[in-house]
Amino acid sequence: GAGVSQSPRYKVTKRGQDVALRCDPISGHVSLYWYRQALGQGPEFLTYFNYEAQQDKSGLPNDRFSAERPEGSISTLTIQRTEQRDSAMYRCASSLAYSGGGQDTQYFGPGTRLTVL
Amino acid sequence: GQQLNQSPQSMFIQEGEDVSMNCTSSSIFNTWLWYKQDPGEGPVLLIALYKAGELTSNGRLTAQFGITRKDSFLNISASIPSDVGIYFCAGRNYGGSQGNLIFGKGTKLSVKP
């Protein structure tokens, strides 16, 4: 079956521009997570949703970063007024449920590589 | 904030060798996970551990959840070329955000030249 998909796979933008990154979770998955992964590092948590409700945004670096999941399925991570330090791989993951044994296993997408010039 | 120390950072393997890597944490986790990441792909879950002391196998992979809840190891037996990649440990807190997986920096497995 289809896994988590993300688009675009690569995004190059100029400093100061806004970008929107899209995540399409596995169908029926309740929870959706956003991570950022720098080169040579593990993924770093940004925020997550259960259905359409944003449960935790403590990992968002600053108020230029926001995320939404209005219908409890597709999610968009938006970065306003991008800066060079925002360059990274942005990964999305989804899980069937949000608690309970293996049902909260997170399945990761291929990521969006963001480069800010 | 919480830190996960994963070691070794990198290692070279020869086909048939056993491989071992581990993670330690500055605080307690209630779940330990091991992921593998291939180039151009997202991390893929290998093994999940939910109970202190738990020892779980998945084929040639064996992982353990440390009794102190602050560490975990992953062993790969009789390595094969497709084991090459980056392995990440990840932990989830007691009482923390359900979504807040904390990842180690990864162990990169390469083939011995």
CSV table of C-alpha atoms in Angstrom, one decimal:
chain,number,residue,atom,x,y,z
A,1,GLY,CA,0.0,0.0,0.0
A,2,ALA,CA,1.0,3.6,-0.3
A,3,GLY,CA,3.3,5.0,2.4
A,4,VAL,CA,3.7,8.5,3.6
A,5,SER,CA,4.4,10.9,0.7
A,6,GLN,CA,5.8,14.4,0.8
A,7,SER,CA,6.1,17.1,-1.8
A,8,PRO,CA,8.0,18.7,-3.2
A,9,ARG,CA,11.0,16.3,-2.7
A,10,TYR,CA,13.4,19.2,-3.3
A,11,LYS,CA,12.8,22.9,-2.8
A,12,VAL,CA,15.3,25.7,-3.4
A,13,THR,CA,14.3,29.2,-2.4
A,14,LYS,CA,15.8,32.5,-1.8
A,15,ARG,CA,16.1,34.0,1.7
A,16,GLY,CA,13.1,35.9,2.7
A,17,GLN,CA,10.6,33.8,0.7
A,18,ASP,CA,7.8,31.7,2.2
A,19,VAL,CA,7.7,28.0,1.6
A,20,ALA,CA,5.0,25.4,2.1
A,21,LEU,CA,5.8,21.7,2.5
A,22,ARG,CA,3.2,19.1,2.1
A,23,CYS,CA,2.7,15.8,3.8
A,24,ASP,CA,0.2,13.1,2.8
A,25,PRO,CA,0.0,10.5,5.6
A,26,ILE,CA,-0.9,6.8,5.2
A,27,SER,CA,-4.6,6.6,4.7
A,28,GLY,CA,-6.5,6.2,8.0
A,29,HIS,CA,-3.6,7.3,10.2
A,30,VAL,CA,-4.7,9.4,13.1
A,31,SER,CA,-1.4,11.0,14.1
A,32,LEU,CA,0.9,13.0,11.9
A,33,TYR,CA,4.4,14.3,13.0
A,34,TRP,CA,6.9,16.8,11.5
A,35,TYR,CA,10.6,16.4,12.1
A,36,ARG,CA,13.6,18.3,10.8
A,37,GLN,CA,16.9,16.4,10.0
A,38,ALA,CA,20.2,18.2,9.6
A,39,LEU,CA,23.0,16.4,7.7
A,40,GLY,CA,24.7,13.9,9.9
A,41,GLN,CA,22.0,14.1,12.6
A,42,GLY,CA,18.9,12.3,13.6
A,43,PRO,CA,15.4,13.7,13.1
A,44,GLU,CA,14.5,16.5,15.5
A,45,PHE,CA,10.8,16.8,16.5
A,46,LEU,CA,8.9,19.9,15.4
A,47,THR,CA,5.2,19.3,16.0
A,48,TYR,CA,2.4,16.7,15.7
A,49,PHE,CA,-1.3,16.4,15.2
A,50,ASN,CA,-4.0,14.0,16.3
A,51,TYR,CA,-6.7,14.2,13.6
A,52,GLU,CA,-6.9,18.0,12.9
A,53,ALA,CA,-5.8,19.1,16.4
A,54,GLN,CA,-2.2,20.3,16.9
A,55,GLN,CA,-1.2,18.6,20.1
A,56,ASP,CA,2.3,19.9,20.6
A,57,LYS,CA,4.3,22.5,18.8
A,58,SER,CA,7.1,22.8,21.3
A,59,GLY,CA,9.7,21.8,18.7
A,60,LEU,CA,9.0,24.6,16.2
A,61,PRO,CA,12.1,26.8,16.3
A,62,ASN,CA,10.3,30.1,16.2
A,63,ASP,CA,7.1,31.8,15.1
A,64,ARG,CA,8.2,31.7,11.4
A,65,PHE,CA,7.3,28.1,11.5
A,66,SER,CA,3.7,26.9,11.5
A,67,ALA,CA,1.7,23.8,10.6
A,68,GLU,CA,-1.8,22.8,9.9
A,69,ARG,CA,-3.9,19.8,9.2
A,70,PRO,CA,-7.4,21.2,8.6
A,71,GLU,CA,-9.2,18.0,7.7
A,72,GLY,CA,-7.2,15.6,9.7
A,73,SER,CA,-5.4,14.2,6.7
A,74,ILE,CA,-2.9,16.2,4.6
A,75,SER,CA,-0.7,18.6,6.5
A,76,THR,CA,1.3,21.6,5.5
A,77,LEU,CA,4.4,22.9,7.2
A,78,THR,CA,4.9,26.6,6.4
A,79,ILE,CA,8.1,28.5,6.9
A,80,GLN,CA,7.8,32.3,6.5
A,81,ARG,CA,10.6,34.6,5.6
A,82,THR,CA,13.0,31.7,5.2
A,83,GLU,CA,16.6,32.0,6.4
A,84,GLN,CA,19.7,30.1,5.4
A,85,ARG,CA,19.7,28.2,8.7
A,86,ASP,CA,16.3,26.7,7.8
A,87,SER,CA,18.0,24.6,5.2
A,88,ALA,CA,17.5,20.9,6.1
A,89,MET,CA,15.6,17.8,5.3
A,90,TYR,CA,12.0,18.1,6.6
A,91,ARG,CA,10.4,14.7,7.3
A,92,CYS,CA,6.8,13.8,8.0
A,93,ALA,CA,5.7,10.7,9.8
A,94,SER,CA,2.3,9.2,10.6
A,95,SER,CA,0.9,6.6,12.9
A,96,LEU,CA,-2.3,4.6,13.1
A,97,ALA,CA,-3.0,5.6,16.6
A,98,TYR,CA,-1.5,7.8,19.3
A,99,SER,CA,-1.1,5.3,22.1
A,100,GLY,CA,-0.9,1.6,22.7
A,101,GLY,CA,1.8,-0.8,21.8
A,102,GLY,CA,2.7,-0.9,18.2
A,103,GLN,CA,-0.2,1.1,16.9
A,104,ASP,CA,1.7,4.3,17.6
A,105,THR,CA,4.6,3.2,15.4
A,106,GLN,CA,5.7,6.1,13.3
A,107,TYR,CA,6.2,5.6,9.5
A,108,PHE,CA,8.3,8.2,7.9
A,109,GLY,CA,8.1,9.8,4.5
A,110,PRO,CA,11.0,10.4,2.1
A,111,GLY,CA,11.3,14.0,3.2
A,112,THR,CA,11.6,17.4,1.5
A,113,ARG,CA,15.1,18.7,1.1
A,114,LEU,CA,14.9,22.5,1.6
A,115,THR,CA,17.8,24.7,0.5
A,116,VAL,CA,17.6,28.4,1.3
A,117,LEU,CA,20.1,30.5,-0.8
B,1,GLY,CA,17.0,19.2,26.9
B,2,GLN,CA,17.3,15.5,26.7
B,3,GLN,CA,20.3,14.0,25.0
B,4,LEU,CA,20.8,10.6,23.4
B,5,ASN,CA,24.3,9.4,23.0
B,6,GLN,CA,24.6,6.9,20.2
B,7,SER,CA,27.9,4.9,19.6
B,8,PRO,CA,29.8,4.2,17.6
B,9,GLN,CA,29.3,7.1,15.1
B,10,SER,CA,30.5,4.9,12.3
B,11,MET,CA,31.8,1.5,11.7
B,12,PHE,CA,33.0,-0.7,8.9
B,13,ILE,CA,31.7,-4.2,8.5
B,14,GLN,CA,32.9,-7.3,6.6
B,15,GLU,CA,30.3,-9.7,5.5
B,16,GLY,CA,29.6,-12.3,8.1
B,17,GLU,CA,30.7,-10.2,11.0
B,18,ASP,CA,28.5,-9.4,14.0
B,19,VAL,CA,27.8,-5.7,14.7
B,20,SER,CA,26.8,-4.0,17.9
B,21,MET,CA,25.7,-0.4,18.6
B,22,ASN,CA,24.2,1.3,21.6
B,23,CYS,CA,22.4,4.3,22.9
B,24,THR,CA,22.4,5.9,26.3
B,25,SER,CA,20.1,8.7,27.7
B,26,SER,CA,20.4,11.3,30.4
B,27,SER,CA,16.9,10.4,31.5
B,28,ILE,CA,14.3,7.7,31.5
B,29,PHE,CA,12.4,6.5,28.4
B,30,ASN,CA,9.4,4.3,28.3
B,31,THR,CA,9.9,3.2,24.7
B,32,TRP,CA,13.0,2.6,22.8
B,33,LEU,CA,13.0,2.2,19.0
B,34,TRP,CA,15.6,1.4,16.4
B,35,TYR,CA,15.3,2.7,12.8
B,36,LYS,CA,17.4,2.2,9.7
B,37,GLN,CA,17.8,4.9,7.1
B,38,ASP,CA,18.9,4.2,3.5
B,39,PRO,CA,20.2,7.0,1.2
B,40,GLY,CA,17.3,9.1,-0.1
B,41,GLU,CA,14.8,7.4,2.1
B,42,GLY,CA,13.1,8.1,5.4
B,43,PRO,CA,13.9,6.1,8.6
B,44,VAL,CA,12.3,2.6,8.7
B,45,LEU,CA,11.4,1.0,12.0
B,46,LEU,CA,13.4,-2.2,12.8
B,47,ILE,CA,12.5,-3.0,16.4
B,48,ALA,CA,10.3,-1.4,19.1
B,49,LEU,CA,10.9,-2.1,22.8
B,50,TYR,CA,8.2,-1.2,25.3
B,51,LYS,CA,9.3,-2.8,28.6
B,52,ALA,CA,12.5,-2.5,30.7
B,53,GLY,CA,14.7,-5.6,30.3
B,54,GLU,CA,12.8,-6.6,27.1
B,55,LEU,CA,14.9,-8.5,24.6
B,56,THR,CA,13.4,-8.6,21.1
B,57,SER,CA,14.6,-10.2,17.9
B,58,ASN,CA,13.7,-9.5,14.3
B,59,GLY,CA,15.6,-11.9,12.0
B,60,ARG,CA,19.3,-11.2,12.4
B,61,LEU,CA,18.6,-8.2,14.6
B,62,THR,CA,18.4,-8.3,18.4
B,63,ALA,CA,17.7,-5.3,20.6
B,64,GLN,CA,17.4,-4.8,24.3
B,65,PHE,CA,15.7,-2.2,26.5
B,66,GLY,CA,18.1,-1.6,29.4
B,67,ILE,CA,16.9,-2.3,32.9
B,68,THR,CA,17.6,1.3,34.0
B,69,ARG,CA,15.4,2.6,31.1
B,70,LYS,CA,18.3,4.8,30.1
B,71,ASP,CA,19.9,2.6,27.5
B,72,SER,CA,19.4,0.2,24.6
B,73,PHE,CA,21.6,-1.8,22.3
B,74,LEU,CA,21.1,-3.3,18.8
B,75,ASN,CA,23.0,-6.3,17.6
B,76,ILE,CA,23.2,-7.4,14.0
B,77,SER,CA,24.5,-11.0,13.5
B,78,ALA,CA,26.2,-12.3,10.4
B,79,SER,CA,26.1,-9.0,8.5
B,80,ILE,CA,25.4,-8.8,4.8
B,81,PRO,CA,26.0,-6.0,2.3
B,82,SER,CA,22.4,-4.7,2.5
B,83,ASP,CA,22.9,-3.9,6.2
B,84,VAL,CA,24.8,-0.9,5.1
B,85,GLY,CA,23.1,2.3,6.1
B,86,ILE,CA,22.5,4.6,9.0
B,87,TYR,CA,20.9,3.2,12.2
B,88,PHE,CA,19.1,5.5,14.6
B,89,CYS,CA,18.0,4.9,18.1
B,90,ALA,CA,15.0,6.8,19.4
B,91,GLY,CA,13.3,7.1,22.7
B,92,ARG,CA,10.0,8.4,24.0
B,93,ASN,CA,9.5,10.0,27.5
B,94,TYR,CA,7.5,9.1,30.5
B,95,GLY,CA,4.9,11.8,30.8
B,96,GLY,CA,6.2,13.7,27.8
B,97,SER,CA,4.6,14.6,24.6
B,98,GLN,CA,3.3,11.4,22.9
B,99,GLY,CA,4.8,12.6,19.7
B,100,ASN,CA,8.1,13.6,21.1
B,101,LEU,CA,10.5,11.0,19.8
B,102,ILE,CA,14.1,11.9,20.6
B,103,PHE,CA,16.7,10.5,18.1
B,104,GLY,CA,20.3,9.7,18.5
B,105,LYS,CA,22.8,11.0,15.9
B,106,GLY,CA,23.0,7.7,14.1
B,107,THR,CA,25.6,4.9,13.5
B,108,LYS,CA,26.8,4.7,10.0
B,109,LEU,CA,27.5,1.2,8.8
B,110,SER,CA,29.8,0.9,5.8
B,111,VAL,CA,31.4,-2.0,4.0
B,112,LYS,CA,35.1,-2.6,4.9
B,113,PRO,CA,37.2,-1.7,1.9
